[in-house]
C-alpha positions in Angstrom: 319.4 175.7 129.4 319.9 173.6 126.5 322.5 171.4 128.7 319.4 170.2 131.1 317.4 169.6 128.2 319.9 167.8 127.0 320.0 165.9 130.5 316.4 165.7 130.4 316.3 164.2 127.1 318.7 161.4 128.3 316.6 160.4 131.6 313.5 160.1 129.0 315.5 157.9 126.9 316.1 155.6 130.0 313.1 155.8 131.4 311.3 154.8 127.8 314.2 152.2 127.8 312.6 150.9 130.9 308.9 150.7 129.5 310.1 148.6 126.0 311.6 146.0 128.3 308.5 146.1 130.9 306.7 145.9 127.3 308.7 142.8 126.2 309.0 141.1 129.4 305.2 141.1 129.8 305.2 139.2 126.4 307.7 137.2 127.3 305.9 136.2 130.7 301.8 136.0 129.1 303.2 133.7 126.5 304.7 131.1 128.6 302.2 131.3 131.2 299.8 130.6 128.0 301.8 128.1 126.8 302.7 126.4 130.2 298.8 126.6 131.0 297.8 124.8 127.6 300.8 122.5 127.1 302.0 121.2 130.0 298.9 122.0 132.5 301.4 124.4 134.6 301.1 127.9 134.3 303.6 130.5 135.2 302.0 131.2 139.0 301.6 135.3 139.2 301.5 136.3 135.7 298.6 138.4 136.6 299.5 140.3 139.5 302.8 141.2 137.5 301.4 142.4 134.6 298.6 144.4 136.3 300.9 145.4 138.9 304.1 146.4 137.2 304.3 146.0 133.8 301.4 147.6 132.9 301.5 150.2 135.0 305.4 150.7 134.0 304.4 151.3 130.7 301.3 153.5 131.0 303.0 156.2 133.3 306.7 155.9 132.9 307.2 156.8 129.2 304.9 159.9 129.9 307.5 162.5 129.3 308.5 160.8 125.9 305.1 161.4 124.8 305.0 164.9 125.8 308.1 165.5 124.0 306.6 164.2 120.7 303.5 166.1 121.1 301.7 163.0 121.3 299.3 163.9 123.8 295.6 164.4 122.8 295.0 167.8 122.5 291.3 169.1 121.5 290.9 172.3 119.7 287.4 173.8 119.6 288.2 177.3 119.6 291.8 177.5 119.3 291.6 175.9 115.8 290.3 179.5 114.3 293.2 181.7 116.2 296.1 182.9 114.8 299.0 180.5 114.3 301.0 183.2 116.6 298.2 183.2 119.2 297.7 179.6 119.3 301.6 179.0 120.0 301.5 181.5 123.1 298.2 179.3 124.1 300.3 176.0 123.8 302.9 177.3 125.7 301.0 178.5 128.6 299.1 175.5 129.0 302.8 173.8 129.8 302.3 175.4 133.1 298.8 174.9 133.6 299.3 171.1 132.4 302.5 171.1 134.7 300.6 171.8 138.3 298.2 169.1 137.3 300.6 166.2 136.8 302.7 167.9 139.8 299.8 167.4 142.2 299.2 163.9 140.7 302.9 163.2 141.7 302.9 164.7 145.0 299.1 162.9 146.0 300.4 159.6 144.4 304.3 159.9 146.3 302.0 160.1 149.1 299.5 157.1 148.6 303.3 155.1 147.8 304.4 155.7 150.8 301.4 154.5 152.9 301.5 151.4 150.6 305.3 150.6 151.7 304.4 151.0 155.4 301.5 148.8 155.3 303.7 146.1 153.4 300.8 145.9 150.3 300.5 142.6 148.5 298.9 140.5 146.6 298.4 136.7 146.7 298.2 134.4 143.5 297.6 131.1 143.1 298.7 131.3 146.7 301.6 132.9 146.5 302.5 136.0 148.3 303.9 139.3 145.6 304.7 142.4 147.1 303.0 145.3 144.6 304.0 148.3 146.9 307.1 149.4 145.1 304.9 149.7 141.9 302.9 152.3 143.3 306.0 154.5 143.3 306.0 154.2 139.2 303.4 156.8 139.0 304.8 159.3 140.9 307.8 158.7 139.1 306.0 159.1 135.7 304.0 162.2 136.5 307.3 164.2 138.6 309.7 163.3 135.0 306.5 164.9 132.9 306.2 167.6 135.7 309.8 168.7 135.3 309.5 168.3 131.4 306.5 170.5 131.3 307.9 173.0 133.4 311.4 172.9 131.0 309.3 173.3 128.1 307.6 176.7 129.8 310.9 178.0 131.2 312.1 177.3 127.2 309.0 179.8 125.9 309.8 182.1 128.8 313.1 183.2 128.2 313.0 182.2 124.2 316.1 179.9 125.0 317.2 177.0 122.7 315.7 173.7 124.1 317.7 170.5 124.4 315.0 168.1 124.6 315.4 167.2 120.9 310.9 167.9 120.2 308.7 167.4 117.4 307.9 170.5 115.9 305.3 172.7 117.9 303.1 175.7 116.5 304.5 179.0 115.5 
């Protein structure tokens, strides 16, 4: 078990990798379209499709999993707050599952939506110039399947009280 977290903590590393250079590559591209559109009266023709097409999207959904391993996700506790520590944990864990067939559905729906995105060939046109956007569509199910599968880890990890290899922050209990 703790060699697929292990695994699992690796394909997060590369796939948070992949949003700090999405991340950087947008700044690099907004500040010479900036530039080019103030300086020299030529701007950097589909800035705007990229960034609202792929890097944004990259870095909203593909770092996902990294988050969850951090227990960085917003969590609000109106009840659970006044449990015990011991009952709280066995909530958390639980909720891996629950949690789990949410972002599962969201990949499956949004695998789906890719797909009829590729066939129909979407695109957008800038400053009349054609950019294929349908591969970005398939960042989301990407993002939401590698947080499925880390959810699901996590749970199996409470299940069978097995040591985890996804190197987390420190949970409750």
């Amino acid at each position: 078990m703790e060699m697929i977290g292990r695994l699992l903590a690796r394909t997060i590393n590369v796939t948070t990798w992949v949003g700090m250079i999405a991340i950087l590559l947008m700044m690099v591209q907004i500040t010479v379209d900036v530039a080019g559109k103030f300086l020299f009266n030529t701007p950097i023709p589909a800035t705007i499709s990229m960034v609202s097409s792929y890097y944004m999207v990259i870095a909203a959904f593909v770092p996902l999993a990294l988050v969850e391993t951090r227990n960085g996700h917003i969590t609000v506790e109106v009840l659970t707050e006044f449990f015990p520590m011991r009952t709280q944990y066995h909530l958390y864990s639980w909720t891996y599952l629950l949690s789990a067939g949410v972002f599962g559905a969201l990949a499956y729906r949004s695998w789906g939506e890719a797909g009829k995105a590729q066939n129909s060939g979407t695109f957008m046109v800038e400053h009349g110039i054609k950019i294929i956007t349908w591969p970005s569509y398939y960042l989301l199910p990407i993002g939401a399947g590698l947080m499925t599968v880390v959810l699901v880890y996590r749970w199996l990890v409470y299940v069978t009280g097995a040591k985890s290899g996804l190197g987390e922050s420190p949970t409750i209990g």
